[in-house]
Amino acid sequence: MSTSPPWSRWLATITAERPDRAEAVRRAATRLQRSSQNAEDGTPTPGAEAVVTALTDPEADDDAVTHALTVFAWERVATGDDLTCTMDDLDELWTAVERTAPTPVSRSRARHCLVDAWAEAIAAERGSPGVDPLSGLHTAGYLYGRVHELDRVSGDSATPLVLLVVRWDAAAGPWQRIARIMQVASALRARVRPEATLSQVGTTMAVALVPDDARARLERLALTKAVGHDELSTAQVQVDVFAVPDTRSRLPDLVTQLHETANVDQVAGSPASRHTGAGPLD
């Protein structure tokens, strides 16, 4: 069976460190590889390879492993695999690795990440993804899964994506808070392309995931005009465009940071900083 370089390097390194466990590690990795194989050339799929890469990267952290497991789970759901078998594959790999070297996250944490991502993927496949009950927009969890799915179907290179981010001041009372959330949701549905993924984040932010193109800038202008009337005209609404980081595991951090800094002036990033997720694009 052919293996791509990351797998070969990993097996060579980890088995050299613990020769007594070499066969167990090799067997676990091979099982994961076979169960997540590209039909065309027999190499591991991006999800399976992402898990091994995250486990073997000396600088990998919880976010990197969570990202890899999310991609892996969405892949396995898409191919119709069973969750029990997928968990067994993960357990066997974790058992082998734990006996030879430290893992970036515990087995329990890995299992929880896999199950959470699996549930999001199943919900999306069934047409009933996580939805915020107040705004009717998707949840942030679904947004993260949607990014992985778009990458999966885009092929070798990640699709350039941006977030249209709408942030506003917190309202004084619950009824005003509800009104602002619903008005922003309505503006997003009316002004952003139908295929966009719209998500509600807390009670003072909503986002639209769209391709990085000229239309996204026009949609930002349309949103800015739409939220400048009625109740929202007094809410200090701010509409920005932020690049989705090429390192997708950084997206949750970016969304959290944007939510925590709602309506704080941001310095526009230069064209050279495209896809860093460090600041608005314009």
Coordinates of C-alpha atoms in Angstrom, one line a residue:
M1 CA 0.0 0.0 0.0
S2 CA 1.4 3.4 -0.9
T3 CA 1.7 6.0 1.8
S4 CA 2.1 9.7 1.5
P5 CA 5.2 11.3 3.0
P6 CA 3.7 12.5 6.2
W7 CA 2.5 9.0 7.1
S8 CA 5.8 7.5 6.1
R9 CA 7.8 10.0 8.2
W10 CA 5.5 9.5 11.1
L11 CA 5.7 5.7 11.1
A12 CA 9.5 5.8 10.8
T13 CA 9.9 8.3 13.6
I14 CA 7.5 6.9 16.1
T15 CA 8.5 3.3 15.6
A16 CA 12.2 4.1 15.9
E17 CA 11.5 5.7 19.3
R18 CA 9.7 2.6 20.6
P19 CA 10.7 -0.5 18.6
D20 CA 8.7 -2.6 21.1
R21 CA 5.5 -0.9 20.1
A22 CA 6.3 -0.5 16.4
E23 CA 3.9 -3.2 15.2
A24 CA 1.0 -1.9 17.2
V25 CA 1.5 1.7 15.9
R26 CA 1.9 0.5 12.3
R27 CA -1.2 -1.7 12.6
A28 CA -3.3 1.2 14.0
A29 CA -2.2 3.7 11.4
T30 CA -2.8 1.3 8.6
R31 CA -6.3 0.6 9.8
L32 CA -7.1 4.3 10.0
Q33 CA -5.6 4.7 6.5
R34 CA -7.5 1.8 4.9
S35 CA -10.8 2.9 6.4
S36 CA -10.3 6.5 5.1
Q37 CA -8.8 5.9 1.7
N38 CA -9.2 7.8 -1.5
A39 CA -10.7 5.4 -4.0
E40 CA -8.7 6.9 -6.9
D41 CA -5.1 6.4 -5.7
G42 CA -5.3 4.5 -2.4
T43 CA -3.7 7.3 -0.3
P44 CA -5.2 8.6 3.0
T45 CA -7.9 11.2 2.7
P46 CA -7.2 14.7 4.0
G47 CA -9.1 13.9 7.2
A48 CA -7.2 10.8 8.1
E49 CA -3.9 12.4 7.2
A50 CA -4.8 15.5 9.2
V51 CA -5.3 13.4 12.4
V52 CA -1.8 11.8 12.0
T53 CA -0.2 15.1 11.2
A54 CA -1.8 16.8 14.2
L55 CA -0.7 13.9 16.5
T56 CA 2.9 14.1 15.3
D57 CA 3.5 17.8 15.0
P58 CA 5.6 18.8 18.0
E59 CA 3.9 22.2 18.1
A60 CA 0.3 20.9 17.7
D61 CA -2.2 22.0 20.4
D62 CA -5.8 21.3 21.3
D63 CA -7.1 23.5 18.5
A64 CA -5.1 21.7 15.8
V65 CA -6.2 18.3 16.9
T66 CA -9.8 19.4 17.2
H67 CA -9.7 20.8 13.7
A68 CA -8.2 17.5 12.4
L69 CA -10.8 15.4 14.1
T70 CA -13.6 17.7 12.8
V71 CA -12.4 17.2 9.2
F72 CA -12.0 13.5 9.8
A73 CA -15.5 13.2 11.2
W74 CA -17.2 15.1 8.3
E75 CA -15.3 12.9 5.9
R76 CA -16.5 9.7 7.5
V77 CA -20.1 10.9 7.6
A78 CA -19.9 11.8 3.9
T79 CA -18.8 8.3 3.0
G80 CA -21.5 6.6 5.1
D81 CA -19.3 5.1 7.7
D82 CA -20.5 4.0 11.1
L83 CA -19.7 6.1 14.2
T84 CA -18.9 3.0 16.2
C85 CA -16.3 1.8 13.7
T86 CA -14.9 5.3 13.4
M87 CA -14.5 5.5 17.2
D88 CA -12.8 2.1 17.2
D89 CA -10.3 3.2 14.6
L90 CA -9.6 6.3 16.7
D91 CA -9.3 4.3 19.9
E92 CA -6.8 1.9 18.3
L93 CA -4.7 4.7 17.0
W94 CA -4.7 6.6 20.4
T95 CA -3.8 3.4 22.2
A96 CA -0.8 2.8 20.0
V97 CA 0.4 6.4 20.2
E98 CA -0.1 6.7 24.0
R99 CA 2.2 3.8 24.5
T100 CA 5.0 5.4 22.5
A101 CA 4.7 9.2 22.9
P102 CA 2.6 11.9 24.5
T103 CA -0.5 13.0 22.7
P104 CA -1.5 16.6 22.3
V105 CA -4.9 15.9 23.8
S106 CA -6.3 13.1 25.9
R107 CA -8.3 10.2 24.5
S108 CA -11.4 11.4 26.3
R109 CA -11.0 14.9 24.7
A110 CA -10.4 13.4 21.3
R111 CA -13.6 11.2 21.5
H112 CA -15.7 14.2 22.6
C113 CA -14.4 16.3 19.6
L114 CA -15.1 13.5 17.2
V115 CA -18.6 12.9 18.4
D116 CA -19.4 16.7 18.4
A117 CA -18.2 17.0 14.9
W118 CA -20.0 13.9 13.9
A119 CA -23.3 15.2 15.3
E120 CA -22.9 18.5 13.4
A121 CA -22.1 16.6 10.1
I122 CA -25.1 14.3 10.5
A123 CA -27.4 17.3 11.2
A124 CA -26.1 19.1 8.1
E125 CA -26.5 16.0 6.0
R126 CA -30.1 15.6 7.1
G127 CA -30.9 19.2 6.3
S128 CA -31.5 20.1 10.0
P129 CA -28.2 21.7 11.1
G130 CA -27.8 23.5 14.4
V131 CA -30.1 26.6 14.3
D132 CA -30.3 29.5 16.7
P133 CA -33.9 29.4 17.9
L134 CA -34.3 33.2 18.2
S135 CA -32.8 34.4 14.9
G136 CA -33.3 31.3 12.8
L137 CA -29.7 31.5 11.7
H138 CA -27.2 28.7 12.0
T139 CA -25.1 28.2 15.1
A140 CA -21.4 29.0 15.2
G141 CA -20.7 25.2 15.5
Y142 CA -22.4 24.7 12.2
L143 CA -20.4 27.5 10.6
Y144 CA -17.1 25.8 11.6
G145 CA -18.3 22.5 10.1
R146 CA -19.4 24.2 6.9
V147 CA -16.0 25.6 6.4
H148 CA -14.5 22.1 6.6
E149 CA -17.1 20.8 4.2
L150 CA -16.4 23.5 1.6
D151 CA -12.7 22.7 1.8
R152 CA -13.4 19.0 1.3
V153 CA -15.3 19.5 -1.9
S154 CA -13.0 22.2 -3.2
G155 CA -10.2 19.8 -4.0
D156 CA -6.5 20.3 -3.3
S157 CA -6.5 24.0 -2.3
A158 CA -8.6 25.6 0.3
T159 CA -11.3 27.9 -1.0
P160 CA -10.7 31.6 -0.2
L161 CA -13.5 32.6 2.1
V162 CA -14.5 35.7 4.1
L163 CA -16.9 36.5 6.9
L164 CA -19.3 39.4 6.6
V165 CA -19.4 40.4 10.3
V166 CA -22.3 42.4 11.7
R167 CA -21.8 43.7 15.2
W168 CA -24.0 46.0 17.3
D169 CA -24.3 47.5 20.8
A170 CA -26.0 45.4 23.5
A171 CA -29.6 46.5 24.1
A172 CA -30.8 47.7 27.5
G173 CA -33.7 45.3 27.8
P174 CA -34.7 41.8 26.5
W175 CA -37.4 43.0 24.0
Q176 CA -35.0 45.4 22.4
R177 CA -32.3 42.8 22.3
I178 CA -34.6 40.4 20.5
A179 CA -35.7 43.1 18.1
R180 CA -32.1 43.8 17.1
I181 CA -31.2 40.2 16.6
M182 CA -34.2 39.5 14.4
Q183 CA -33.7 42.7 12.3
V184 CA -30.1 41.8 11.7
A185 CA -31.1 38.3 10.7
S186 CA -33.7 39.7 8.3
A187 CA -31.1 42.0 6.7
L188 CA -28.6 39.2 6.2
R189 CA -31.3 37.0 4.5
A190 CA -32.3 39.9 2.2
R191 CA -28.9 41.3 1.3
V192 CA -26.6 38.3 1.1
R193 CA -26.6 35.6 -1.5
P194 CA -28.8 32.6 -0.8
E195 CA -26.0 30.1 -0.8
A196 CA -24.2 31.9 2.1
T197 CA -24.0 30.3 5.5
L198 CA -25.5 32.7 8.0
S199 CA -24.7 32.3 11.7
Q200 CA -25.7 34.0 15.0
V201 CA -23.0 34.5 17.6
G202 CA -24.2 35.5 21.0
T203 CA -26.7 38.4 21.1
T204 CA -24.6 41.2 19.5
M205 CA -23.0 39.6 16.4
A206 CA -24.0 37.7 13.3
V207 CA -21.9 36.5 10.3
A208 CA -22.2 35.4 6.7
L209 CA -19.7 33.0 5.3
V210 CA -19.2 33.8 1.6
P211 CA -16.4 33.4 -1.1
D212 CA -13.7 36.0 -1.2
D213 CA -14.9 38.0 -4.2
A214 CA -16.1 41.4 -5.3
R215 CA -19.7 40.4 -4.6
A216 CA -18.8 40.1 -0.9
R217 CA -17.8 43.8 -0.8
L218 CA -21.1 44.8 -2.5
E219 CA -23.0 42.7 0.1
R220 CA -21.1 44.6 2.8
L221 CA -22.3 47.9 1.4
A222 CA -25.8 46.6 1.0
L223 CA -25.8 45.4 4.6
T224 CA -24.4 48.7 5.9
K225 CA -27.3 50.6 4.2
A226 CA -29.9 48.1 5.4
V227 CA -28.9 48.3 9.1
G228 CA -28.9 52.2 9.1
H229 CA -32.6 52.5 9.5
D230 CA -35.3 52.0 12.2
E231 CA -34.3 50.4 15.5
L232 CA -30.8 49.5 14.3
S233 CA -29.9 53.1 13.4
T234 CA -29.3 53.7 17.2
A235 CA -27.4 50.4 17.8
Q236 CA -24.0 51.5 16.5
V237 CA -24.1 48.7 13.9
Q238 CA -20.7 47.9 12.3
V239 CA -20.3 45.7 9.2
D240 CA -16.8 44.4 8.3
V241 CA -15.2 41.8 6.1
F242 CA -12.7 39.5 7.6
A243 CA -10.7 36.7 5.9
V244 CA -11.2 33.2 7.1
P245 CA -7.7 32.0 8.1
D246 CA -6.0 29.5 5.9
T247 CA -5.3 27.6 9.1
R248 CA -9.0 26.7 9.6
S249 CA -8.4 25.7 13.3
R250 CA -7.9 29.4 14.0
L251 CA -11.5 30.3 12.9
P252 CA -13.1 29.7 16.3
D253 CA -10.5 32.0 17.9
L254 CA -11.2 34.7 15.3
V255 CA -14.9 34.5 15.8
T256 CA -14.5 34.7 19.6
Q257 CA -12.2 37.6 19.3
L258 CA -14.6 39.5 17.0
H259 CA -17.5 38.8 19.4
E260 CA -15.5 40.1 22.4
T261 CA -14.4 43.3 20.6
A262 CA -17.8 44.2 19.1
N263 CA -17.8 47.8 17.9
V264 CA -14.2 48.4 18.8
D265 CA -12.4 50.2 16.0
Q266 CA -10.2 47.9 14.0
V267 CA -7.2 48.9 11.8
A268 CA -7.7 47.7 8.3
G269 CA -5.2 45.1 7.2
S270 CA -3.0 45.6 4.2
P271 CA -3.4 43.4 1.1
A272 CA -0.3 41.5 2.2
S273 CA -2.1 40.2 5.3
R274 CA -4.8 38.5 3.3
H275 CA -6.1 35.3 4.8
T276 CA -4.4 35.8 8.1
G277 CA -7.6 36.5 10.0
A278 CA -5.8 39.4 11.7
G279 CA -8.0 42.3 10.7
P280 CA -10.8 43.5 8.3
L281 CA -10.0 43.3 4.6
D282 CA -11.5 46.7 3.8

